């Protein structure tokens, strides 16, 4: 995926100085502009420096557009360092910046055949003559610009923000399929060839195997591996990474033939010795285009490299010139993006995991399979009824589905491939961790391990207490907690505060430095305040919202602990169910022991004064939401605030990066888009629940 970081922005703000401010700027507008600047900078950094974007290009553009509009209306809001004033993210410090003479643009997307036809209808109105197309595979790598002068490769640059990229000449020079000298006697004076650098699948698997052996980080997918390999400071590392390249576009051209069409351009490029993809086809009309897209979809797994769609381009260069560009992309090309991917693999087993509340969740152990851009080995099966409904049985060949970054899902068995006499899976009678019976109550879909002493529940309760939504103790994840529970250092969350460097250092796999860091983050967590402590305790029905309400109203843990059900019910935002649950929690002696440990350790058990900034646990950190349609219990603003207060983001358009689409009354086209992309859809009730509890265990 690429991004045009200057799109529209620079033109729109370039002459701001000459415009008068159209009135005083209210605080809210100024704050929104500041927030947008900050958010855009953050996304720029993730995109350019970390190779780890969390929003789609379209979402980025929507944010940038909003800031441009605000600044255009109120020029006094423009700051020298605003993302609108500088093309995208700062070029990385490691590589020299390269200014692209012709900007490197992105492509508009189509997700269905209808959208491709609609594109054809749009562009056909712009030119009098019939349009001939060229279809190409959409390679899932990263765009690169190669500059040849008098036939020699003199510079290679990444796209960067489309205007300025990174000079990666030394690294690109190690890619064997990229010629260092163009073929033929009459080389053009200057020629910029653009195309995609990618990592073939076998090279990707081999790289990850080596990374694994060396206990280095594995790459999530070939695209990341290719990007990471090009960003090496040491070109010898790039040289060891088997990258490949296909050209598909020209930038600067001085000398050489006058080209009239894309296919002429491609064959000339090929004559010069550059690799051109062999699946590229000339397509006479839009029906043939659709056939081509479908054929690419069928062939995608046999190519030896990842593709995520097909690119359709107008062949005739004169027609292209007539069609022109929108702010972010040419009108004469479109990317048809493949629907969520499905693969088959063996279901090796069904296991049950135990959560902090004792909930027993079945999950599929799959023969690892590369699907939707990453390797999937586990997938939740939710509960007994889901397993029964899908009728998946250990030993089955099953269909696994995943769209982009969405949670992988087992769709169902391939019955034709079911081995004979395969037995139905039955829910285990006993907890895999402690052996006590698993209980499913009348009217409920979940099983529970009801043994409060269950070691796995202990682990999960402590992990939850230390987790991001609660006390946020960095470095205390599941693996560590399990190690400490096994070593007898932790029995409950209160014990976290008795961990010292001296007690930790003797443990295996724990260096002194890590122990010191861990103890420091434990110490730092003491000041999180009452609301987060209440969330961390994992009281049933008490999510961030109820915890906040209790903390605000009662001010200190002592008052929450000793409040009667009536007093609790009187708190705004706390109903009888929550009140009962809180009272029941504090009546359990074992729970009070935990509280004593917290008190003793000096954990802050008070709430910040009224009027201080709201302090809702960031249960939605890293999640992106799109809202469509009207909600009953919340206004649009209220819903956005609630998401943002919990660390989530709200964006205006659905992409495969969207975590959830919240659907109210009379939803718009975003619903259909979410369905096409396989983005999880939430109704109002599920959304309110999510605000309360955070995403379910196992959500991406
Ligand atoms: S043409 C102005 N052709 O997809 C159009 N792009 O989503 C320039 N890509 O930035 C791009 N395969 O990194 C083109 N056959 C192909 C492509 C292709 C992959 C990438 C490229 C581009 C991105 C847009």
PDB file of C-alpha atoms in Angstrom, residues 67 121 233 383 400 520 549 638:
ATOM      1  CA  UNK A  67      -6.903  20.134   8.385  1.00  0.00           C
ATOM      2  CA  UNK A 121     -18.462   4.719 -17.228  1.00  0.00           C
ATOM      3  CA  UNK A 233      21.809   0.758   6.628  1.00  0.00           C
ATOM      4  CA  UNK A 383     -18.242 -21.366  22.084  1.00  0.00           C
ATOM      5  CA  UNK A 400      -9.884 -20.264   6.886  1.00  0.00           C
ATOM      6  CA  UNK A 520      10.472   0.384  37.615  1.00  0.00           C
ATOM      7  CA  UNK A 549     -18.470   6.601  37.472  1.00  0.00           C
ATOM      8  CA  UNK A 638     -20.910  11.393  21.971  1.00  0.00           C
TER       9      UNK A 638
END
